[in-house]
Coordinates of C-alpha atoms in Angstrom, one line a residue:
Chain A
M16 CA 149.4 8.3 102.3
A17 CA 150.0 9.8 98.9
Y18 CA 152.2 12.9 98.3
L19 CA 149.2 15.1 97.5
E20 CA 145.9 14.1 99.1
L21 CA 142.5 15.8 98.5
S22 CA 139.6 14.5 100.5
G23 CA 136.0 15.6 100.5
L24 CA 136.8 18.9 98.9
T25 CA 133.7 21.0 98.4
K26 CA 133.3 24.5 97.1
R27 CA 129.8 26.0 97.0
Y28 CA 129.0 29.3 95.4
R29 CA 125.8 31.2 96.2
D30 CA 123.5 29.1 94.1
S31 CA 125.7 26.3 92.8
V32 CA 128.1 23.6 93.8
A33 CA 131.4 24.0 91.9
V34 CA 133.2 21.1 93.5
D35 CA 131.2 18.4 95.3
G36 CA 133.1 16.2 97.8
L37 CA 136.1 15.6 95.5
S38 CA 138.8 13.2 96.7
L39 CA 142.0 12.5 94.8
S40 CA 145.4 11.1 95.6
V41 CA 148.5 12.0 93.6
E42 CA 151.9 10.3 94.1
R43 CA 155.2 12.2 94.1
G44 CA 156.3 12.8 90.5
E45 CA 153.1 11.8 89.0
S46 CA 151.2 13.7 86.4
V47 CA 147.4 13.8 86.7
A48 CA 145.0 15.4 84.3
L49 CA 141.7 16.9 85.4
L50 CA 139.6 16.5 82.3
G51 CA 136.1 17.7 81.9
P52 CA 133.7 20.0 80.2
S53 CA 133.7 23.7 81.2
G54 CA 131.9 24.3 84.5
C55 CA 132.8 20.8 85.8
G56 CA 134.8 22.3 88.7
K57 CA 138.3 21.4 87.5
T58 CA 139.7 24.9 87.6
T59 CA 138.1 25.6 91.0
T60 CA 139.8 22.4 92.2
L61 CA 143.1 23.7 91.0
R62 CA 142.6 27.1 92.5
M63 CA 141.8 25.5 95.8
L64 CA 145.0 23.6 95.6
A65 CA 146.9 26.9 95.0
G66 CA 145.1 28.7 97.8
L67 CA 143.4 31.1 95.5
V68 CA 139.9 29.8 96.4
E69 CA 139.0 28.6 99.9
P70 CA 137.1 25.3 100.1
N71 CA 133.9 25.1 102.2
E72 CA 134.7 21.6 103.2
G73 CA 137.4 19.0 102.9
V74 CA 141.1 18.7 103.5
I75 CA 144.2 19.2 101.3
A76 CA 147.3 17.5 102.5
L77 CA 150.7 17.9 100.9
D78 CA 153.5 15.5 102.0
G79 CA 151.7 14.7 105.2
A80 CA 151.0 18.2 106.2
E81 CA 147.6 19.8 106.0
I82 CA 147.5 23.0 103.9
T83 CA 143.8 23.5 103.5
R84 CA 143.8 27.0 105.0
T85 CA 147.4 28.0 104.2
A86 CA 147.7 31.3 102.4
A87 CA 148.6 31.1 98.7
H88 CA 152.0 32.7 99.1
R89 CA 153.1 30.1 101.7
R90 CA 152.1 27.0 99.6
N91 CA 155.0 26.8 97.1
M92 CA 152.7 25.8 94.2
G93 CA 153.8 26.6 90.7
Y94 CA 150.7 27.9 88.9
V95 CA 150.5 28.4 85.1
F96 CA 147.5 30.5 84.3
Q97 CA 145.4 30.1 81.2
S98 CA 146.0 33.8 80.5
Y99 CA 149.7 33.3 81.5
A100 CA 149.3 36.3 83.8
L101 CA 152.8 37.6 83.2
F102 CA 153.8 40.9 84.8
P103 CA 153.6 43.4 82.0
H104 CA 155.8 45.9 83.8
L105 CA 158.7 43.5 84.3
D106 CA 161.0 42.0 81.7
V107 CA 161.2 38.3 81.1
A108 CA 164.1 37.7 83.5
R109 CA 162.4 39.6 86.3
N110 CA 159.1 37.8 85.6
I111 CA 160.9 34.5 86.0
G112 CA 162.9 35.7 89.0
F113 CA 159.9 37.1 90.8
G114 CA 159.3 34.1 93.0
L115 CA 163.0 33.9 93.8
E116 CA 163.1 37.6 94.8
E117 CA 160.1 37.0 97.1
R118 CA 162.0 34.1 98.7
G119 CA 165.1 36.3 99.3
V120 CA 167.3 34.2 97.0
A121 CA 170.7 36.0 96.7
R122 CA 171.2 37.9 93.4
A123 CA 174.0 35.7 92.0
E124 CA 172.1 32.5 92.6
R125 CA 168.9 34.1 91.3
E126 CA 170.5 35.1 88.1
Q127 CA 171.9 31.6 87.6
R128 CA 168.6 30.0 88.2
V129 CA 166.7 32.4 85.9
E130 CA 169.3 31.7 83.2
D131 CA 168.8 27.9 83.7
A132 CA 165.1 28.3 83.6
L133 CA 165.3 30.3 80.4
Q134 CA 167.4 27.5 78.9
L135 CA 165.0 24.9 80.1
V136 CA 162.2 26.5 78.1
R137 CA 164.5 27.5 75.2
L138 CA 164.2 31.2 75.6
Q139 CA 167.9 32.0 76.0
G140 CA 168.7 35.6 75.2
L141 CA 165.2 36.9 75.6
G142 CA 165.6 37.8 79.3
H143 CA 165.4 41.6 78.6
R144 CA 162.3 41.5 76.5
R145 CA 159.0 42.7 77.8
P146 CA 156.1 40.1 77.8
R147 CA 154.2 42.0 75.2
E148 CA 157.1 41.7 72.8
L149 CA 156.8 38.0 72.9
S150 CA 154.6 35.6 70.8
G151 CA 151.9 33.6 72.6
G152 CA 154.1 30.5 72.6
Q153 CA 157.0 32.4 74.1
Q154 CA 154.8 34.0 76.8
Q155 CA 153.6 30.5 77.6
R156 CA 157.2 29.3 78.1
V157 CA 157.9 32.3 80.4
A158 CA 154.9 31.5 82.5
L159 CA 156.1 27.9 82.7
A160 CA 159.6 28.9 83.6
R161 CA 158.3 31.3 86.2
A162 CA 156.3 28.6 87.9
L163 CA 159.2 26.0 87.6
V164 CA 162.1 28.2 88.9
I165 CA 160.7 28.2 92.4
R166 CA 161.0 24.4 92.5
P167 CA 157.3 24.1 93.4
S168 CA 155.9 21.2 95.4
V169 CA 153.3 20.8 92.7
L170 CA 153.1 22.2 89.3
L171 CA 149.5 23.3 88.4
L172 CA 148.6 23.9 84.8
D173 CA 145.3 25.6 84.1
E174 CA 144.2 25.1 80.4
S175 CA 147.7 26.3 79.7
L176 CA 147.8 25.3 76.1
S177 CA 144.3 26.4 75.1
N178 CA 145.4 29.9 73.8
L179 CA 148.0 28.5 71.4
D180 CA 147.3 27.5 67.8
A181 CA 147.1 23.8 67.0
K182 CA 150.7 23.3 65.8
L183 CA 152.3 25.1 68.7
R184 CA 150.0 23.3 71.1
D185 CA 151.4 19.9 69.8
A186 CA 154.9 21.1 70.2
M187 CA 154.3 22.5 73.7
R188 CA 152.5 19.3 74.8
H189 CA 155.6 17.2 74.2
E190 CA 157.9 19.9 75.6
I191 CA 156.0 20.2 78.9
R192 CA 155.7 16.4 79.2
E193 CA 159.5 16.2 78.7
I194 CA 160.2 18.8 81.3
Q195 CA 157.7 17.3 83.7
R196 CA 159.4 13.9 83.3
S197 CA 163.0 15.1 83.5
L198 CA 162.3 17.1 86.7
A199 CA 160.0 14.4 88.1
I200 CA 157.7 17.1 89.2
T201 CA 154.3 16.3 90.6
T202 CA 151.8 17.9 88.1
L203 CA 148.1 18.6 88.0
F204 CA 146.9 19.5 84.6
V205 CA 143.4 21.0 84.0
T206 CA 142.1 20.6 80.5
H207 CA 139.0 20.1 78.5
D208 CA 141.0 18.7 75.6
Q209 CA 141.1 15.0 75.8
V210 CA 144.2 14.7 73.5
E211 CA 146.1 16.8 76.0
A212 CA 144.9 14.7 78.9
L213 CA 145.6 11.4 77.1
T214 CA 149.1 12.3 75.9
M215 CA 150.5 14.4 78.8
C216 CA 149.5 12.5 81.9
D217 CA 150.1 9.3 83.8
R218 CA 146.5 9.2 85.0
I219 CA 143.4 11.0 84.1
A220 CA 140.6 12.1 86.3
V221 CA 137.5 12.7 84.3
M222 CA 135.3 15.3 86.1
N223 CA 131.6 16.0 85.7
R224 CA 129.4 18.3 87.9
G225 CA 132.0 18.8 90.5
R226 CA 132.9 15.1 91.0
I227 CA 135.4 12.7 89.6
A228 CA 133.5 10.4 87.3
Q229 CA 136.4 8.1 86.7
I230 CA 140.1 8.1 87.4
G231 CA 142.6 5.8 85.6
S232 CA 145.2 5.5 82.9
A233 CA 144.5 6.8 79.4
T234 CA 143.8 3.2 78.3
D235 CA 141.4 2.6 81.2
I236 CA 139.5 5.7 80.5
Y237 CA 139.3 5.1 76.8
E238 CA 138.7 1.4 76.7
R239 CA 136.8 0.8 79.9
P240 CA 134.8 4.0 80.6
A241 CA 133.0 3.5 83.9
T242 CA 130.1 5.7 83.2
R243 CA 128.0 6.9 80.2
F244 CA 129.4 10.4 80.7
V245 CA 133.0 9.2 80.5
A246 CA 132.3 7.1 77.4
T247 CA 130.8 10.0 75.5
F248 CA 133.1 12.7 76.7
V249 CA 136.4 10.9 75.9
G250 CA 136.7 9.9 72.3
R251 CA 134.0 9.5 69.7
A252 CA 131.0 7.4 70.5
N253 CA 128.0 5.6 69.2
M254 CA 125.3 5.4 71.9
L255 CA 122.1 3.7 70.9
P256 CA 119.1 2.5 72.9
A257 CA 119.0 -1.3 73.1
E258 CA 115.8 -3.4 73.3
R259 CA 115.3 -6.6 75.4
G260 CA 114.3 -9.7 73.6
A261 CA 111.8 -12.2 74.9
D262 CA 114.6 -14.2 76.6
G263 CA 115.9 -11.1 78.3
R264 CA 118.9 -10.8 76.0
L265 CA 119.7 -7.5 74.5
T266 CA 119.0 -6.7 70.9
L267 CA 119.9 -3.8 68.6
W268 CA 118.0 -3.1 65.4
G269 CA 116.3 -6.5 65.9
E270 CA 119.5 -8.5 66.1
A271 CA 120.8 -10.2 69.2
L272 CA 123.9 -8.6 70.9
P273 CA 126.6 -10.7 72.4
A274 CA 126.7 -8.6 75.5
A275 CA 125.6 -9.2 79.0
A276 CA 122.7 -7.0 80.1
P277 CA 122.5 -5.6 83.6
S278 CA 119.3 -6.8 85.1
G279 CA 116.2 -4.6 84.7
G280 CA 115.9 -1.0 83.4
E281 CA 116.4 0.5 80.0
V282 CA 120.0 0.4 78.7
D283 CA 122.1 1.9 75.9
V284 CA 124.7 0.2 73.9
F285 CA 128.0 2.0 73.4
V286 CA 130.6 1.2 70.8
R287 CA 133.4 3.5 69.3
P288 CA 133.0 4.4 65.6
Q289 CA 136.5 3.2 64.7
R290 CA 135.8 -0.3 66.1
L291 CA 133.0 -0.8 63.6
K292 CA 133.6 -2.5 60.3
L293 CA 131.4 -2.5 57.2
A294 CA 130.7 -5.7 55.4
P295 CA 128.5 -6.6 52.4
A296 CA 124.8 -7.1 53.5
G297 CA 124.1 -10.7 54.5
E298 CA 127.6 -11.6 55.5
P299 CA 127.4 -13.6 58.6
A300 CA 129.1 -12.5 61.8
G301 CA 132.1 -14.4 63.0
A302 CA 132.5 -15.9 66.5
D303 CA 132.3 -13.3 69.2
M304 CA 131.2 -10.6 66.8
A305 CA 128.2 -8.4 66.9
R306 CA 126.4 -7.6 63.7
V307 CA 123.5 -5.3 62.6
S308 CA 122.2 -4.4 59.2
G309 CA 121.2 -1.1 57.7
H310 CA 121.7 1.1 54.7
V311 CA 124.3 3.9 54.1
L312 CA 122.8 7.3 54.6
N313 CA 125.9 9.3 53.6
S314 CA 129.7 9.5 54.0
V315 CA 131.7 12.4 55.2
F316 CA 135.4 12.8 54.4
V317 CA 137.1 14.1 57.6
G318 CA 140.7 13.9 56.4
D319 CA 142.4 11.0 58.3
H320 CA 139.2 9.0 58.2
I321 CA 135.8 8.8 56.5
E322 CA 132.7 8.8 58.6
V323 CA 130.0 6.5 57.1
I324 CA 126.5 7.1 58.6
V325 CA 124.5 3.9 58.6
A326 CA 120.8 4.0 59.4
G327 CA 119.0 1.1 60.9
P328 CA 115.4 -0.1 60.4
G329 CA 114.1 2.3 63.0
G330 CA 115.9 5.3 61.6
Q331 CA 118.6 5.2 64.3
R332 CA 122.1 6.0 63.1
L333 CA 125.5 4.5 63.7
T334 CA 128.7 6.2 62.7
V335 CA 131.3 4.0 61.2
E336 CA 134.9 5.2 60.7
I337 CA 136.8 3.7 57.8
Q338 CA 140.3 4.6 56.7
S339 CA 140.4 7.6 54.3
G340 CA 142.2 5.5 51.6
D341 CA 139.3 3.1 51.4
A342 CA 136.3 3.8 49.1
P343 CA 133.1 4.3 51.1
P344 CA 130.1 2.3 49.9
P345 CA 127.6 4.3 47.8
D346 CA 124.8 6.1 49.6
G347 CA 121.7 3.9 50.0
A348 CA 123.7 0.7 49.8
E349 CA 122.6 -2.1 52.2
V350 CA 125.4 -3.0 54.5
A351 CA 126.2 -5.1 57.5
V352 CA 128.0 -3.4 60.5
M353 CA 130.2 -5.7 62.6
W354 CA 132.3 -5.3 65.7
R355 CA 134.0 -7.4 68.3
A356 CA 131.8 -8.4 71.2
Q357 CA 134.4 -7.1 73.6
D358 CA 134.1 -3.6 72.2
T359 CA 130.5 -3.4 73.3
L360 CA 129.7 -1.6 76.5
V361 CA 126.2 -1.3 78.1
F362 CA 125.1 1.6 80.3
P363 CA 121.9 2.2 82.1
R364 CA 119.7 4.7 80.3
E365 CA 119.3 7.3 83.1
A366 CA 122.7 7.4 84.7
A367 CA 124.9 10.2 83.6
Chain B
M2 CA 134.3 52.5 58.3
T3 CA 137.4 54.0 60.0
G4 CA 137.7 57.6 61.3
A5 CA 135.1 60.3 61.0
G6 CA 133.6 61.4 57.7
P7 CA 134.2 64.9 56.4
A8 CA 130.8 66.1 57.6
L9 CA 131.4 64.9 61.1
S10 CA 134.9 66.3 61.2
A11 CA 133.5 69.7 60.0
A12 CA 130.9 69.6 62.8
A13 CA 133.5 68.8 65.4
G14 CA 135.6 71.7 64.0
V15 CA 132.8 74.1 64.5
V16 CA 132.1 73.0 68.0
Y17 CA 135.8 73.3 68.9
A18 CA 135.9 76.8 67.4
L19 CA 132.9 77.8 69.5
I20 CA 134.5 76.4 72.7
L21 CA 137.9 77.8 72.1
S22 CA 137.1 81.2 70.6
P23 CA 136.6 82.9 74.1
I24 CA 140.1 81.7 74.9
V25 CA 141.4 83.4 71.8
V26 CA 139.7 86.6 73.0
V27 CA 141.5 86.2 76.4
L28 CA 144.7 85.5 74.7
L29 CA 144.5 88.7 72.6
L30 CA 143.4 90.8 75.6
A31 CA 146.3 89.6 77.7
F32 CA 148.7 91.4 75.3
S33 CA 146.5 94.6 75.2
A34 CA 148.1 98.0 75.6
D35 CA 144.8 99.6 76.7
N36 CA 143.8 100.8 80.1
F37 CA 140.6 98.8 80.2
I38 CA 139.0 95.8 78.5
L39 CA 138.4 96.7 74.8
F40 CA 138.1 94.2 72.1
P41 CA 139.9 94.1 69.8
P42 CA 142.7 96.0 71.6
S43 CA 143.9 99.2 70.1
G44 CA 147.5 98.2 70.6
Y45 CA 149.6 95.3 72.0
S46 CA 152.2 95.3 74.8
L47 CA 153.4 93.2 77.8
R48 CA 152.4 95.9 80.3
W49 CA 149.7 93.8 82.0
F50 CA 152.1 91.0 82.6
I51 CA 154.5 93.4 84.2
Q52 CA 151.6 94.8 86.3
L53 CA 150.7 91.2 87.3
A54 CA 154.2 90.5 88.5
A55 CA 153.9 93.4 91.0
N56 CA 150.3 92.6 92.2
G57 CA 150.8 91.3 95.8
P58 CA 147.3 90.0 96.6
L59 CA 147.0 88.0 93.3
L60 CA 150.5 86.5 93.7
N61 CA 149.8 85.6 97.3
A62 CA 146.5 84.0 96.2
L63 CA 148.4 82.1 93.5
L64 CA 150.9 80.8 96.0
L65 CA 148.1 79.8 98.4
S66 CA 146.2 78.0 95.7
A67 CA 149.3 76.1 94.6
Q68 CA 150.0 75.1 98.2
I69 CA 146.4 73.9 98.8
A70 CA 146.4 72.0 95.5
V71 CA 149.6 70.2 96.4
A72 CA 148.3 69.3 99.9
V73 CA 144.9 68.3 98.6
T74 CA 146.4 66.1 95.9
A75 CA 148.8 64.3 98.3
L76 CA 146.1 63.7 100.9
S77 CA 143.5 62.6 98.4
L78 CA 145.8 60.0 97.0
L79 CA 147.0 58.9 100.4
I80 CA 143.4 58.3 101.6
G81 CA 141.7 57.6 98.3
V82 CA 144.0 55.0 96.8
P83 CA 143.9 52.6 99.8
A84 CA 140.1 53.1 100.0
A85 CA 139.8 52.3 96.3
L86 CA 142.0 49.2 96.7
A87 CA 139.7 48.0 99.5
L88 CA 136.6 48.7 97.5
A89 CA 137.8 47.1 94.3
K90 CA 139.6 44.1 95.7
G91 CA 138.4 43.6 99.3
G92 CA 135.1 42.0 98.3
F93 CA 133.6 42.8 101.7
R94 CA 129.9 43.2 102.5
G95 CA 128.5 46.6 101.7
A96 CA 131.3 47.6 99.2
E97 CA 128.7 48.5 96.6
A98 CA 126.8 50.7 99.0
M99 CA 130.0 52.4 100.0
K100 CA 130.9 53.1 96.4
S101 CA 127.6 54.9 95.9
F102 CA 128.2 56.8 99.2
F103 CA 131.6 58.0 98.1
L104 CA 130.1 59.2 94.8
A105 CA 127.5 61.3 96.5
P106 CA 129.6 64.5 97.0
L107 CA 130.2 64.5 93.2
L108 CA 126.5 64.6 92.6
L109 CA 125.6 67.2 95.2
P110 CA 125.6 70.9 94.1
T111 CA 128.9 72.4 95.3
L112 CA 126.9 75.4 96.5
I113 CA 125.3 73.2 99.1
I114 CA 128.6 71.6 100.1
G115 CA 130.1 75.1 100.4
L116 CA 127.4 76.3 102.6
A117 CA 127.5 73.2 104.8
L118 CA 131.2 73.5 105.1
L119 CA 131.0 77.1 106.1
L120 CA 128.4 76.3 108.8
A121 CA 130.6 73.4 110.1
F122 CA 133.9 75.1 109.9
T123 CA 133.0 78.5 111.4
P124 CA 132.8 77.2 115.0
L125 CA 136.0 75.2 114.4
R126 CA 137.8 78.3 113.2
L127 CA 138.7 76.6 110.0
T128 CA 137.4 79.2 107.6
A129 CA 139.9 81.2 105.7
T130 CA 142.7 78.9 106.6
L131 CA 144.9 76.6 104.5
P132 CA 143.7 73.4 106.3
G133 CA 140.1 74.5 106.0
L134 CA 140.3 75.2 102.3
A135 CA 142.2 72.0 101.7
L136 CA 139.6 70.0 103.5
G137 CA 136.9 71.8 101.5
H138 CA 138.5 70.9 98.2
M139 CA 139.0 67.3 99.3
T140 CA 135.2 66.9 99.4
I141 CA 135.5 67.1 95.6
T142 CA 138.9 65.5 94.9
L143 CA 138.7 62.5 97.3
P144 CA 135.4 61.0 95.9
F145 CA 136.9 61.7 92.5
V146 CA 140.2 59.8 93.3
I147 CA 138.2 56.9 94.9
R148 CA 135.9 56.7 91.9
M149 CA 138.7 56.7 89.3
M150 CA 141.0 54.4 91.1
T151 CA 138.3 51.9 92.1
T152 CA 137.6 51.6 88.4
A153 CA 141.3 51.3 87.5
F154 CA 141.9 48.6 90.1
A155 CA 138.7 46.7 89.2
A156 CA 139.8 46.7 85.5
M157 CA 143.1 45.0 86.4
P158 CA 143.1 41.3 85.6
D159 CA 142.9 39.3 88.9
D160 CA 145.1 36.6 87.6
I161 CA 148.2 38.8 87.5
E162 CA 147.9 39.4 91.3
A163 CA 147.0 35.8 91.9
A164 CA 150.2 34.8 90.0
A165 CA 152.3 37.0 92.3
A166 CA 150.6 35.4 95.3
T167 CA 151.4 31.8 94.1
L168 CA 155.0 32.9 93.6
G169 CA 155.3 33.7 97.2
A170 CA 154.3 37.4 97.5
S171 CA 152.3 38.3 100.6
P172 CA 149.2 40.4 100.0
R173 CA 151.2 43.5 101.0
R174 CA 154.0 42.7 98.6
V175 CA 151.5 42.0 95.8
I176 CA 150.1 45.5 96.2
R177 CA 153.6 47.0 96.2
R178 CA 155.2 45.0 93.4
V179 CA 152.2 44.4 91.1
T180 CA 149.0 46.3 91.8
L181 CA 150.5 49.8 92.3
P182 CA 153.0 49.6 89.5
L183 CA 150.3 48.5 87.1
A184 CA 148.0 51.3 88.3
A185 CA 150.8 53.9 87.9
P186 CA 149.3 55.6 84.8
G187 CA 146.0 56.0 86.5
L188 CA 147.7 57.3 89.6
I189 CA 149.6 59.9 87.7
A190 CA 146.4 61.1 85.9
C191 CA 144.5 61.1 89.1
A192 CA 147.2 63.3 90.8
A193 CA 147.2 65.7 87.9
L194 CA 143.4 66.0 87.8
S195 CA 143.2 66.4 91.6
F196 CA 145.7 69.2 91.4
L197 CA 143.8 71.0 88.6
L198 CA 140.4 70.4 90.3
S199 CA 141.6 72.0 93.5
F200 CA 143.4 74.8 91.8
D201 CA 140.4 75.6 89.8
E202 CA 137.8 75.2 92.6
T203 CA 135.8 78.4 93.0
V204 CA 132.4 77.8 94.6
I205 CA 133.5 76.1 97.8
S206 CA 136.4 78.5 98.1
L207 CA 134.1 81.5 97.9
F208 CA 132.3 80.2 101.0
L209 CA 135.5 79.4 102.9
S210 CA 137.8 82.2 101.9
G211 CA 138.2 85.4 104.0
P212 CA 140.3 88.5 104.1
R213 CA 143.1 86.4 105.7
A214 CA 143.2 83.7 103.0
A215 CA 141.7 83.6 99.6
T216 CA 142.5 81.3 96.7
L217 CA 143.3 82.5 93.3
P218 CA 139.9 82.0 91.7
V219 CA 138.3 83.9 94.6
E220 CA 140.8 86.7 94.3
M221 CA 140.2 86.9 90.6
V222 CA 136.4 87.1 91.1
R223 CA 137.0 90.0 93.6
Y224 CA 139.3 91.7 91.1
V225 CA 137.0 91.7 88.2
E226 CA 134.2 92.9 90.5
G227 CA 136.1 96.1 91.1
R228 CA 138.2 96.7 88.0
T229 CA 137.9 96.4 84.2
D230 CA 141.5 96.3 83.1
P231 CA 143.1 93.5 81.1
L232 CA 145.3 92.4 84.1
I233 CA 143.0 89.4 84.7
A234 CA 143.4 88.4 81.0
A235 CA 147.2 88.3 81.5
L236 CA 146.7 86.1 84.6
S237 CA 144.4 83.8 82.7
M238 CA 147.0 83.5 80.0
V239 CA 149.5 82.4 82.7
L240 CA 147.0 79.8 84.0
I241 CA 146.3 78.4 80.6
V242 CA 150.0 77.9 79.9
G243 CA 150.4 76.3 83.3
T244 CA 147.5 73.9 82.7
L245 CA 148.9 73.0 79.3
V246 CA 152.2 72.2 80.9
I247 CA 150.6 69.8 83.3
V248 CA 148.6 68.1 80.6
V249 CA 151.6 67.7 78.4
L250 CA 153.6 66.4 81.3
V251 CA 150.9 63.7 82.0
E252 CA 150.7 62.9 78.3
R253 CA 154.4 62.5 78.2
L254 CA 154.5 60.4 81.3
V255 CA 151.8 57.9 80.5
G256 CA 149.7 59.0 77.5
V257 CA 146.3 60.4 78.3
A258 CA 144.5 57.5 76.7
R259 CA 146.3 55.0 78.8
A260 CA 145.8 57.0 81.9
F261 CA 142.1 56.6 81.6
G262 CA 142.3 52.9 81.0
N263 CA 141.4 53.0 77.3
E264 CA 144.3 50.7 76.4
R265 CA 142.8 47.5 77.7
S266 CA 139.1 48.1 76.9

């Protein structure tokens, strides 16, 4: 049995199901991201873990003991809120020491541990400041230190970086990952930001409509998305309807695709924009390559790459990403678009 | 656009002048040297303040009113704050209906409340007693405290209390260490306003006062019914200064704006 075990967890609100029979196993010291769009139930899941929301069904077990109905203050979970939720009437040191005071840790030890925590999040010397005197990034560190200092069984991070500006977010991402690794603390990280999920966690659980759509390593999720939803939610995607030829093989824009088709039903073809290459019109496809022809609609300079929009005969569009150093073909040019057969994925039309 | 334009400021100035001018009249009369109310006074002196210091019935009434106001404030907070906590945070069935119920006395004419209390208290021998008057005033201050504190607690971000819970604080400890300290500005303002509401209460007091016990406003009404000297102006002067002291004290302690929760909105 894994260190943290969620099984069949369900939370219903009056007219909606926030979390729908969710099961998840997390090993000791592992870092798992709950990634999904807003309203997918990821925060509700985290709150149920912390004891802030009571599940309607299901079981939460920590280290072999069931804690499903245990009160929040007896769970020993370190929760970092999206709003940080610092105590505005207490200074930084007392914010961090709050959990230790509640645990009856003696003053000398408490002060030492608060000092260590301040050092861990690089806020030495700011212990006497009030939260409102700190920047957003500093408040974030206080919230993190406050959650870590109690040596929690599990660290729960709820969109903890979403209130920071982009640069600070990058820095904090690495910092939190470092701390998480060095303390070997089991971590659940709720986020809607795929970069956060991909860079900060050992495994990613992609959530949709209260369920886990796919769980796996960053590479699994990105390269082998299990469902259409995962494919389009994580990373950029081209998703185009495929036709079936007379022999039952799939075709796109009138050209045969080197991809196996699931039997029956309408299907869509999925391929990531950065896996597509542009070639002069008429150039033949190599072995194990897919190839379609179209004309360039327009090109958009995005900074680190250029998006070239290619329209097919039916007016459908493919986005091709090329390096920003390369010159995009002129608008209206006839081009061939090629990609490796193995980069093609096929999803049933209806399934989400 | 920031701030009020000159036209709006002038209009506000006129309104203020209209509201405050009677107070200026009282202020001048308080220092009158005349035997009866005459405006403007023909001379100025402190004689009515000296008379006031020797007026037994009025001073007794002042003392009684102060005692009642203190008791009313303490009891209203003691009962009202836990009630407001339950209404704002308890999330139980019927909380909304109860909020409306507790608001009802504020909407009812105080005349009706006063009459009802008189009818209810007479057989209980509570009329013209300190407990009776205090209970009467609490029909005004308690709904007020519940109302104000429910709003104050509801406006508090839930995450801060949730954070305290995840850090190991039991519900009781969360209230003591987080909820109440954060509500302190509202509590202080509530206490001050309860005190002033009770101290100033006239209508209910008129019904419940008797020869044995009368609050200051009642005693003042009786006084002006019989006399026309500026003594009452001198007393008003003392009350105005007292009220100002309380307001300044609250302002110093928390800032009036913060006390009413404007800071976060």
